[in-house]
Short mmCIF file of C-alpha atoms and ligand atoms in Angstrom, two decimals:
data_model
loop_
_atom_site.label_atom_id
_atom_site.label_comp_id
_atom_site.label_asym_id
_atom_site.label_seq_id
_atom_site.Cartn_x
_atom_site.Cartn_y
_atom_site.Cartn_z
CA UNK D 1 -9.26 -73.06 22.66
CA UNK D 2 -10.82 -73.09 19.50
CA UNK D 3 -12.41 -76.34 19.57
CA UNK D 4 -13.52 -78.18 16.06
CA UNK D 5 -16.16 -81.09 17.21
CA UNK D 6 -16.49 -83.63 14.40
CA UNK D 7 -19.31 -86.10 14.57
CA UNK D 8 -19.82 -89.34 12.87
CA UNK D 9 -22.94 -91.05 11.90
CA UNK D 10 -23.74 -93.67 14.37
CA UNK D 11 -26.25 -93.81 17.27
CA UNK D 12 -23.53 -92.26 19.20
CA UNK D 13 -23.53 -88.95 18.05
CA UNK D 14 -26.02 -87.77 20.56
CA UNK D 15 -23.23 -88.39 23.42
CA UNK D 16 -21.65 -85.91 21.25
CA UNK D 17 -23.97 -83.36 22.53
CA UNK D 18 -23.04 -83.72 26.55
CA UNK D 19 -19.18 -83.63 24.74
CA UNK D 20 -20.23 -80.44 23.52
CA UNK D 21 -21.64 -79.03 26.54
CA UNK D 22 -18.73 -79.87 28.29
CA UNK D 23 -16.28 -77.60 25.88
CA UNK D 24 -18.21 -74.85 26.44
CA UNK D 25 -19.22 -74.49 29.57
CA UNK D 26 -15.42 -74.51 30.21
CA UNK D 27 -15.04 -71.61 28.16
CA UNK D 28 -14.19 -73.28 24.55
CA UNK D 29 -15.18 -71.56 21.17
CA UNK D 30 -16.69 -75.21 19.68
CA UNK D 31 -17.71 -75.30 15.59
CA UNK D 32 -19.54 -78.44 15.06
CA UNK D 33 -19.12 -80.14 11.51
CA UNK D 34 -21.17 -83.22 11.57
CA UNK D 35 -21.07 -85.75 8.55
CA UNK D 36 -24.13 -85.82 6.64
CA UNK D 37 -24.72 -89.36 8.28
CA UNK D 38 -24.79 -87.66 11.66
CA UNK D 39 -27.58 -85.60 10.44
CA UNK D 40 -29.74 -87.95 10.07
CA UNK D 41 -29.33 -89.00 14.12
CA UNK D 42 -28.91 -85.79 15.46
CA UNK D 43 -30.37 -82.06 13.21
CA UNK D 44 -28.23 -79.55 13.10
CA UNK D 45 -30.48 -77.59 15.48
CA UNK D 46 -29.21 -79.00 17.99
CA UNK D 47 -25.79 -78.22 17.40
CA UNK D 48 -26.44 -74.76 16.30
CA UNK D 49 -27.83 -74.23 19.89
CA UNK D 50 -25.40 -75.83 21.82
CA UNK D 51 -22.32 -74.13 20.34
CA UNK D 52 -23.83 -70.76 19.50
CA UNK D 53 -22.64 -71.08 15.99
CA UNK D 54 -23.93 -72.54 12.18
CA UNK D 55 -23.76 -75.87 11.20
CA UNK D 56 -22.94 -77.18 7.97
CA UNK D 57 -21.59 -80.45 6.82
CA UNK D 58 -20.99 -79.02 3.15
CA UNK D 59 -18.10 -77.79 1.60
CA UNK D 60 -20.74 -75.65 -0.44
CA UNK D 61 -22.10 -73.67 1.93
CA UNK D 62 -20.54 -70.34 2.60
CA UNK D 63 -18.26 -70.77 -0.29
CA UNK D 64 -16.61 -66.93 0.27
CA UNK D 65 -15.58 -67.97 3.76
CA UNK D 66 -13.45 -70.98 2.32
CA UNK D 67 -14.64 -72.84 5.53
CA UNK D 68 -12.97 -76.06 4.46
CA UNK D 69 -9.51 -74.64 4.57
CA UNK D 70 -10.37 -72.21 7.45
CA UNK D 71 -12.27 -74.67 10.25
CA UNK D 72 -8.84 -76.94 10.19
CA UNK D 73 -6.50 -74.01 10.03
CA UNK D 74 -8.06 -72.09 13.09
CA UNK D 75 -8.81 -75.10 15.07
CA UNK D 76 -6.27 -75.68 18.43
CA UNK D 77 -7.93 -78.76 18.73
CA UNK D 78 -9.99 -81.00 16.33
CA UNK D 79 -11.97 -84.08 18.15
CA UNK D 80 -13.80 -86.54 16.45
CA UNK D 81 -16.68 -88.21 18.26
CA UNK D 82 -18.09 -91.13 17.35
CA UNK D 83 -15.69 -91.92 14.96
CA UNK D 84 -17.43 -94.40 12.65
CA UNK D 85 -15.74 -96.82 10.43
CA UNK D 86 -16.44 -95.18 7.76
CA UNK D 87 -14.98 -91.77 9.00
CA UNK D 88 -11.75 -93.64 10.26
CA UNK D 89 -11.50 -94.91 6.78
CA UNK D 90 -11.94 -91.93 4.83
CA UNK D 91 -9.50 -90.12 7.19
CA UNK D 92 -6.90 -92.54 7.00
CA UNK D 93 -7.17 -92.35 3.23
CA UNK D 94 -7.02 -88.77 3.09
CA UNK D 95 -10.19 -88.25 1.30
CA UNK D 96 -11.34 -84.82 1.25
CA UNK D 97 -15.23 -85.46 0.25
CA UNK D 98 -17.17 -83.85 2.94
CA UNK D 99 -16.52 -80.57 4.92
CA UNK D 100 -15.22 -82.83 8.26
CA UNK D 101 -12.59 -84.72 5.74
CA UNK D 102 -11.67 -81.59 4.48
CA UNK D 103 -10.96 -80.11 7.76
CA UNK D 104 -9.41 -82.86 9.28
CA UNK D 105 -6.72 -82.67 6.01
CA UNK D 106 -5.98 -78.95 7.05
CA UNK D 107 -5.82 -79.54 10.23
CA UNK D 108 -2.68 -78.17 11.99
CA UNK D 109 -2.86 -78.78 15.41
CA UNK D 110 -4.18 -82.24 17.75
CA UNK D 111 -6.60 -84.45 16.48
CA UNK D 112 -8.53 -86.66 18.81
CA UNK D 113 -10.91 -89.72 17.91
CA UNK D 114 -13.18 -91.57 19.47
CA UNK D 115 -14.70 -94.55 17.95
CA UNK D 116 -17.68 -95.91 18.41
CA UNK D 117 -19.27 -99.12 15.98
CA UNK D 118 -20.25 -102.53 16.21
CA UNK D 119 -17.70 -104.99 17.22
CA UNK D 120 -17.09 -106.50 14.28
CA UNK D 121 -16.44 -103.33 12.42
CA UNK D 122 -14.01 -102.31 15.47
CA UNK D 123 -11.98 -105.89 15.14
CA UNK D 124 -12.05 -105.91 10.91
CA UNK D 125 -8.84 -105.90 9.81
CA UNK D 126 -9.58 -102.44 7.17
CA UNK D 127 -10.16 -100.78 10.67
CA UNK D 128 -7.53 -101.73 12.96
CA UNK D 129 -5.21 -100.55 9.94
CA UNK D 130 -6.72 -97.58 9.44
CA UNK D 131 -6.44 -97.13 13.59
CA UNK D 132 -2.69 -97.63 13.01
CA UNK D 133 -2.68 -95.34 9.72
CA UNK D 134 -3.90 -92.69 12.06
CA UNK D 135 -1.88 -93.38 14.75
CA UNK D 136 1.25 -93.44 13.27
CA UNK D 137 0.63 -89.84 11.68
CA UNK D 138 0.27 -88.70 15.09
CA UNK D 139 -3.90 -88.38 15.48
CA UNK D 140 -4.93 -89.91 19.03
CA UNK D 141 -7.04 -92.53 18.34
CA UNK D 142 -9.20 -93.78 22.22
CA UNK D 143 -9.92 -97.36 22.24
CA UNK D 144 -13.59 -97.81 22.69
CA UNK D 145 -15.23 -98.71 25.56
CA UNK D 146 -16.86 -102.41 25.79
CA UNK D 147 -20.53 -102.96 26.86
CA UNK D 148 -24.00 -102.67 25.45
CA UNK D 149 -23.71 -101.61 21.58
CA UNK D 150 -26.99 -100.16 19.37
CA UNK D 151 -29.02 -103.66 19.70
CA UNK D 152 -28.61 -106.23 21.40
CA UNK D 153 -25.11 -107.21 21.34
CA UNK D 154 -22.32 -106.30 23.26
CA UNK D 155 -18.92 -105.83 23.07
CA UNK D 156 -15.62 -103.42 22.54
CA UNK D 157 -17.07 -100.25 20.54
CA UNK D 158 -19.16 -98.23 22.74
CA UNK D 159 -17.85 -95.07 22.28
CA UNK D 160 -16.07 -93.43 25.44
CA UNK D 161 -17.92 -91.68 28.11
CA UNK D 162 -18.10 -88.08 26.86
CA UNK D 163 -16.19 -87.32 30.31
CA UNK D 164 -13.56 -89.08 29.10
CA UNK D 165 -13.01 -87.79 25.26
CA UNK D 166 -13.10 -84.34 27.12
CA UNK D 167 -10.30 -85.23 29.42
CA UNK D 168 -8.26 -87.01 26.84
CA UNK D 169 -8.68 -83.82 23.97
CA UNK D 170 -8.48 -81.04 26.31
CA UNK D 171 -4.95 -83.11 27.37
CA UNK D 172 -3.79 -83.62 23.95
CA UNK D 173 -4.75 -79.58 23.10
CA UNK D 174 -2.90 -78.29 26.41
CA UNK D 175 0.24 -80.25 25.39
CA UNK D 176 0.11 -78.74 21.72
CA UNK D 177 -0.49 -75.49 23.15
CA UNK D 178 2.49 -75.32 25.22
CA UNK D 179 4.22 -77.16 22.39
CA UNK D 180 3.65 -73.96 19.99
CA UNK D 181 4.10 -71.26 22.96
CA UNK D 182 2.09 -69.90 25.84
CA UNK D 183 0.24 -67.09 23.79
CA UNK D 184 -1.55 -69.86 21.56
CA UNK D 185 -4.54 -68.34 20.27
CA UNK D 186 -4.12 -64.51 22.43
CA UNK D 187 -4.08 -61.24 21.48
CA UNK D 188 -0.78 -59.18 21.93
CA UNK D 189 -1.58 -55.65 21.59
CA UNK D 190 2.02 -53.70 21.16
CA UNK D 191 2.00 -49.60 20.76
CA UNK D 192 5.92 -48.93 19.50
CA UNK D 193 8.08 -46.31 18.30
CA UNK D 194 7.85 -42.40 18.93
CA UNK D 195 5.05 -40.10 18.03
CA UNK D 196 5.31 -37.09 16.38
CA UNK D 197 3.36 -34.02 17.11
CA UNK D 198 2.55 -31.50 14.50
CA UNK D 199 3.51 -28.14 14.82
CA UNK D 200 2.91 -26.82 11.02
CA UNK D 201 2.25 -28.97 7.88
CA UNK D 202 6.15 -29.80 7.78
CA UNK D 203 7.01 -29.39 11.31
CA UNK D 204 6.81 -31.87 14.34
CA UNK D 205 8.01 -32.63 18.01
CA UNK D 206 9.29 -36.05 18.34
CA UNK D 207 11.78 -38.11 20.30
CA UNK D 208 14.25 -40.53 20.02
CA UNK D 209 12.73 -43.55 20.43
CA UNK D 210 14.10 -46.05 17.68
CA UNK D 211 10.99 -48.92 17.77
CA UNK D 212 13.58 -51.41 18.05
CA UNK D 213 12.18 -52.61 21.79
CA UNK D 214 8.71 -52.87 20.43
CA UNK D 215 9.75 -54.46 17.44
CA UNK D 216 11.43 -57.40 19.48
CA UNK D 217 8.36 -57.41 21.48
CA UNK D 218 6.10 -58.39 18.62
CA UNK D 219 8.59 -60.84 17.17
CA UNK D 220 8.94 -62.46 21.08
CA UNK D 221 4.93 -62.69 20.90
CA UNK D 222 4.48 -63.61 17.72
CA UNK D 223 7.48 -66.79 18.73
CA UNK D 224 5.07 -67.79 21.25
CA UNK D 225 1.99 -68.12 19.21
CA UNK D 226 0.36 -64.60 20.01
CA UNK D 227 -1.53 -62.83 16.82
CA UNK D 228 -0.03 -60.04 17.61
CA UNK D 229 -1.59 -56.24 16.75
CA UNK D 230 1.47 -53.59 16.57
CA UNK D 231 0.28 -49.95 16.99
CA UNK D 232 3.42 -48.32 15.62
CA UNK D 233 4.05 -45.19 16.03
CA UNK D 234 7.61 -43.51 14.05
CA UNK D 235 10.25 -46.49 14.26
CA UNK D 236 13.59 -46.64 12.62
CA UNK D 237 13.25 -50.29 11.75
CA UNK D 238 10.39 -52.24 9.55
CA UNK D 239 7.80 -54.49 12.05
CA UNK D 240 8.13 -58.38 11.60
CA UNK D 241 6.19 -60.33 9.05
CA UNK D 242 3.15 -61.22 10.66
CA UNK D 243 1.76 -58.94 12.57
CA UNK D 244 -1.23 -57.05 12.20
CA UNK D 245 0.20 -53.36 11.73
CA UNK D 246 -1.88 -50.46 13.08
CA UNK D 247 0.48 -47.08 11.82
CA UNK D 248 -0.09 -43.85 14.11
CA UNK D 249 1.46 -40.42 14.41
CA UNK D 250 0.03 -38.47 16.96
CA UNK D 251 -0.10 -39.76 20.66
CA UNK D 252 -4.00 -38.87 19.78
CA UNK D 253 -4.01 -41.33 17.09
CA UNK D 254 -1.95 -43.74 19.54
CA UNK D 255 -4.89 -43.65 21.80
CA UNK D 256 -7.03 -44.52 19.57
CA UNK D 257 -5.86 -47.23 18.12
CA UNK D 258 -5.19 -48.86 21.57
CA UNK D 259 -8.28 -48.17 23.11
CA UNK D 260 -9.50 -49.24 20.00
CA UNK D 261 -7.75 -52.50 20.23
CA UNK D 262 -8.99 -53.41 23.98
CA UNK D 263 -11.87 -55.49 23.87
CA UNK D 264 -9.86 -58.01 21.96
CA UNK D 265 -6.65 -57.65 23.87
CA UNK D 266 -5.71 -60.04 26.04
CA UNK D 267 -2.06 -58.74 26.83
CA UNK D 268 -1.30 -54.83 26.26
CA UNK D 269 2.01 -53.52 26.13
CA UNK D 270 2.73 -50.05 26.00
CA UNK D 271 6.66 -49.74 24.87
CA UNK D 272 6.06 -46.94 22.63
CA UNK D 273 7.52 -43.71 23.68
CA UNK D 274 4.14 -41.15 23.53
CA UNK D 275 4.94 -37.43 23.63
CA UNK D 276 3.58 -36.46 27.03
CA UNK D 277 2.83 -33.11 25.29
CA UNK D 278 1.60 -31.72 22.18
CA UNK D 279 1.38 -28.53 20.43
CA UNK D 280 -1.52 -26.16 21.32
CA UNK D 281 -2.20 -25.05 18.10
CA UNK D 282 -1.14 -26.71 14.70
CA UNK D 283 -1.15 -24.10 12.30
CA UNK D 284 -2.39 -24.86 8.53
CA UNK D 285 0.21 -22.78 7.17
CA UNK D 286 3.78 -22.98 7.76
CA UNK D 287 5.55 -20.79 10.44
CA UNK D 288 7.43 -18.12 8.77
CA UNK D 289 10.26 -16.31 10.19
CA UNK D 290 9.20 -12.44 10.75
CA UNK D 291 10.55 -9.66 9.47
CA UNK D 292 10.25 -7.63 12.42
CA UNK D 293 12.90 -10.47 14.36
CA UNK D 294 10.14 -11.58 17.26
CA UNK D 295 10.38 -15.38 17.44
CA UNK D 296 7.70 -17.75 17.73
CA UNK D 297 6.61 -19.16 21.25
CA UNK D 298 5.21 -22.42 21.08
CA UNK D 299 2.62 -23.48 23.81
CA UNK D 300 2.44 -26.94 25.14
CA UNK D 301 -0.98 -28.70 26.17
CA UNK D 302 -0.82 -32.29 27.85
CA UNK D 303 -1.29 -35.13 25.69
CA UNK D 304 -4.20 -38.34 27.52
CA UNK D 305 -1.63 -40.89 29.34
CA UNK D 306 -2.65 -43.67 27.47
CA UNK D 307 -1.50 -46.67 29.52
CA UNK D 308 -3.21 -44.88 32.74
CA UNK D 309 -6.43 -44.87 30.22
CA UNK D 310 -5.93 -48.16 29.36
CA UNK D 311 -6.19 -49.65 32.86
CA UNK D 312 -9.58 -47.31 33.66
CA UNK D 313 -11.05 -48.57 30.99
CA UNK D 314 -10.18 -52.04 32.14
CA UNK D 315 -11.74 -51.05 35.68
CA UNK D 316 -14.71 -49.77 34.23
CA UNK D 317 -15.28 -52.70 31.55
CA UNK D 318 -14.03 -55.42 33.55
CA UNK D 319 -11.65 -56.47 31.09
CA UNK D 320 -9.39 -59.54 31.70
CA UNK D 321 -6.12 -58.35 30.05
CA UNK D 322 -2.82 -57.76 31.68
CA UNK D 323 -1.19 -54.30 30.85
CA UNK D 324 2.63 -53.84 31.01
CA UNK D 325 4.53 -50.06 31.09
CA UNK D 326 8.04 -49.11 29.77
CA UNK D 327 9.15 -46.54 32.12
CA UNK D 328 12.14 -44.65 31.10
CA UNK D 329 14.29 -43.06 34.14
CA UNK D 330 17.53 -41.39 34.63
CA UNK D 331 17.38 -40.85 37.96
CA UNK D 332 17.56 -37.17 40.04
CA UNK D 333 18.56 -35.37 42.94
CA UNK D 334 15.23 -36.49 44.73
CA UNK D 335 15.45 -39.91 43.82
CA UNK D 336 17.02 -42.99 42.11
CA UNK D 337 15.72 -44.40 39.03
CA UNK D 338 13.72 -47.48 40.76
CA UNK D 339 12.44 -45.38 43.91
CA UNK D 340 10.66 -43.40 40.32
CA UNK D 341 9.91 -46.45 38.84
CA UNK D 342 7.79 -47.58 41.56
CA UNK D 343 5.78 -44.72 42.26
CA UNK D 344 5.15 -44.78 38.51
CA UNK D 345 4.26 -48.24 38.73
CA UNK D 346 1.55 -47.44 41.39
CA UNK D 347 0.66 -44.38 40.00
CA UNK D 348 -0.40 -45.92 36.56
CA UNK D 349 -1.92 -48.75 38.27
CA UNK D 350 -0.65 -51.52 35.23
CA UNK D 351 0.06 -55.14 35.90
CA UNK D 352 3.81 -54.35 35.42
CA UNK D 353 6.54 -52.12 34.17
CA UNK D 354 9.59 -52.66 32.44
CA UNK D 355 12.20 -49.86 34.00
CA UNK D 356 14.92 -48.67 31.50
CA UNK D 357 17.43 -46.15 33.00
CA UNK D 358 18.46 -43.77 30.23
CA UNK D 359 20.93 -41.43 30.02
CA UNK D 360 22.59 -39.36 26.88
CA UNK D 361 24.67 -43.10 25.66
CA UNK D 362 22.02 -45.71 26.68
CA UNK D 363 19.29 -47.13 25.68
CA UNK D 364 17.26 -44.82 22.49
CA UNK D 365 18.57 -46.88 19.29
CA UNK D 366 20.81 -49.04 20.80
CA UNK D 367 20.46 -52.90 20.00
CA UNK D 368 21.09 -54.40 23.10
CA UNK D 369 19.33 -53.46 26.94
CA UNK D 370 18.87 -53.79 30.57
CA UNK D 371 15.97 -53.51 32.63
CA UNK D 372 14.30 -54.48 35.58
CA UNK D 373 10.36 -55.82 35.34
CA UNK D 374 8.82 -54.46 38.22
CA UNK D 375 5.41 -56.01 39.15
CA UNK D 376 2.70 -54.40 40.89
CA UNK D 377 2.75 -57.65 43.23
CA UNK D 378 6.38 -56.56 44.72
CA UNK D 379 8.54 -58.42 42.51
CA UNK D 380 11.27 -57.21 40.39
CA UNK D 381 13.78 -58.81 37.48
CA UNK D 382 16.46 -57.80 35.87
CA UNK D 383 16.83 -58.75 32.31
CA UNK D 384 20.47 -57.96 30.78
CA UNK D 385 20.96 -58.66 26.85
CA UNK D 386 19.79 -58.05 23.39
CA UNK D 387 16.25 -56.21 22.93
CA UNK D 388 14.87 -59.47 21.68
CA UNK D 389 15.98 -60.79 25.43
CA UNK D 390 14.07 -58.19 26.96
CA UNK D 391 11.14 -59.11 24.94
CA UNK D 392 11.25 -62.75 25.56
CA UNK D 393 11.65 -62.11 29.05
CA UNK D 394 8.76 -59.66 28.83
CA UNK D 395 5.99 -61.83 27.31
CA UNK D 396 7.04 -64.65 29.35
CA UNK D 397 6.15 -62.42 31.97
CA UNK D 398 2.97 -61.16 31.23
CA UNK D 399 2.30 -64.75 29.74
CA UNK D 400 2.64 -66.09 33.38
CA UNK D 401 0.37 -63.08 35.02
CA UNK D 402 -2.40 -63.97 31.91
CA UNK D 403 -2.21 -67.66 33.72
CA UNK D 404 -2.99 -66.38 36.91
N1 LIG V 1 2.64 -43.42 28.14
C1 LIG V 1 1.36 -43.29 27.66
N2 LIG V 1 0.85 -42.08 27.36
C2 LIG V 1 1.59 -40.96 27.53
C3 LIG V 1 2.89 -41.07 28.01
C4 LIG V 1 3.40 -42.30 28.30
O1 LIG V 1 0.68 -44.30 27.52
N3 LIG V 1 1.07 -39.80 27.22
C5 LIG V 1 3.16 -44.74 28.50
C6 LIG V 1 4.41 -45.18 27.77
O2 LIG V 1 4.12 -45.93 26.62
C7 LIG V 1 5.11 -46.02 28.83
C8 LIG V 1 4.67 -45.41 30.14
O3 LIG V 1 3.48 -44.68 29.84
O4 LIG V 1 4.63 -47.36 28.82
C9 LIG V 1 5.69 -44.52 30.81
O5 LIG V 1 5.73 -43.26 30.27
P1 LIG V 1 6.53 -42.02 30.87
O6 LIG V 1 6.33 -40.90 29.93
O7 LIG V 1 7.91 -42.45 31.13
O8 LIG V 1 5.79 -41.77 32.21
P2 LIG V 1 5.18 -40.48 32.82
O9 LIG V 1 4.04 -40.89 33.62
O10 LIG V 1 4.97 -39.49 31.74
O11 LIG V 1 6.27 -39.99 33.83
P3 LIG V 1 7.35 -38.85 33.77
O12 LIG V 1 7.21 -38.13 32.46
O13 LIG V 1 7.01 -38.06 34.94
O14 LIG V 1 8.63 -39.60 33.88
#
């Protein structure tokens, strides 16, 4: 998750630290913003080094980057800790005069405080109304712990063990997160549509593939939260609004662009028909008829198998992403469509592969589908309806292997 830590300026705010620690050494992307109180208990130093990322408590700084709109925006999860009085206040008035107030005002997803101040502060009646305020609008508000405060009193406002803040913000985020869809915050990388390759300057092979699958596909990932990266080849159909649009001819260009894309893939899925051949030579000129009658003969040359690529250089880069095939099949005399399916399956070596039997009236350009997911663990599933039911059932898929 990507983790917004907020820190107030009380004596507390070195807790904040072990809080810190604890986000990422489970894996969390954390931007610290403390107030310009916190500061003055704990130097940005610290925080730099512990989250592997600037500090600053300024809406000034790094105007271009708009960070006051940004931080909130991005963040899965925002957590306050301590939460002074005077932060509570400010929040619950909606001021907007530092870069943490700011943030909190943008922020879109959970919001988790935990207070920490003297007991009298904690009891005043401006607080436990601004507690409420907060409360009511849906922020998560801890009650603070009782025992030994800054001196030598004692009382309800130390602020939560930092064990516990973790607990109750990584709770609150997972809950959002499933709330919005099970790709929150990954990266769908779709190839779609049908490449075309050049034969002269006005001349290409393609095929019929209409992009309407992949289309669905991006529109199933983007409904689950995905930022999704479409590497579209020639599609009949424009891509959702959304997505991050890569366009491609060539199954050569294809390649690129999704090897391209891997390092910051966490789901790849390869629905885009790629010519499995390509012209030897493309000439620079057009190809004339002859006068003396002979006809052209046009050489073929294999084009890379890009998903087969794909999962090498997963292999060789150790790359957590799960990679999902479309494998279109009509069936022969040696076998039926599945028994192909299979061996494709294994002989691709992807997570899973979405088996479409084709013929001359199914499938290519038609709006609705039916497919079995075959996974390389054994399983299979048929999916019967529209293409955007084959989608959903496809991310949902690879959405439960990414959880493995
Ligand atoms: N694919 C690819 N690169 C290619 C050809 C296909 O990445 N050059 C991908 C497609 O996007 C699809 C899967 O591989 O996800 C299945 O492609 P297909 O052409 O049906 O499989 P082949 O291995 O070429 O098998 P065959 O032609 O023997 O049916």
């Amino acid at each position: 998750m990507r983790v917004v830590l907020g820190v107030g300026g009380g004596i507390a705010a070195y807790k904040a630290a072990s809080l810190l620690r604890l986000f990422t050494e489970s894996g969390h992307d954390v931007t610290v913003i403390p107030t310009d109180a916190a500061t003055r208990f704990v130097g940005t130093a610290t925080w730099e080094a512990l989250s592997g990322h600037p500090v600053s408590n300024s809406v000034w700084d790094d105007v271009d980057k708009v960070n006051h709109v940004r931080l909130g925006h991005e963040a899965d999860l925002i957590v306050v800790a301590p939460a002074t009085a005077d932060v509570l206040a400010r929040a619950a008035a909606g001021l907007a005069n530092d870069l943490l107030t700011g943030t909190l005002l943008m922020a879109r997803g959970p919001v988790v405080m935990a207070p920490a101040m003297h007991t009298e502060m904690w009891q005043h009646a401006a607080t436990r109304a601004n507690v409420e305020t907060l409360r009511s609008r849906g922020v998560t508000v801890l009650d603070p712990a009782s025992g030994r405060l800054t001196g030598a009193d004692s009382g309800p406002g130390r602020l939560p063990e930092p064990a516990e803040i973790f607990t109750a913000a990584i709770a609150a985020g997972q809950s959002a997160g499933d709330a919005r869809g099970s790709l929150q915050g990954r990266r769908v990388t779709i190839s779609a549509g049908g490449t075309r390759e050049a034969l002269d300057p006005v001349r290409f092979l393609g095929n019929r593939s209409s992009g309407k699958q992949g289309m669905a596909l991006a529109e199933a990932a983007l409904a689950q939260g995905a930022h999704v990266t479409l590497v579209l080849a020639h599609a009949e159909v424009a891509p959702p609004a959304g997505c991050e649009v890569v366009r491609v001819e060539s199954a050569l260009q294809l390649r690129e662009a999704v090897l391209g894309a891997l390092p910051t893939t966490d789901v790849l899925i390869m629905a885009a028909a790629v010519a499995d051949f390509r012209p030897a030579e493309v000439t620079a000129t057009k190809i004339k008829k002859t006068e003396d009658g002979t006809d052209p003969v046009i050489t073929l040359v294999r084009n890379p198998d890009v998903l087969r690529e794909a999962v090498l250089a997963r292999e060789a880069d150790a790359l957590p992403l799960v990679i999902a095939g479309f494998a279109a099949e009509t069936g022969d005399a040696a076998a039926d469509p599945l028994t192909h399916a299979r061996a494709k399956l294994g002989r691709k070596g992807c997570d899973f592969l979405v088996l479409n039997v084709v013929g001359p009236d199914r499938v290519f350009g038609k709006d609705s589908n039916e497919v079995t997911i075959l996974d390389a663990d054994g399983g299979s599933e048929p999916v019967r309806g529209s293409k955007r039911v084959v989608a959903d059932a496809v991310v949902a898929h690879a959405a439960r292997r990414l959880a493995r």
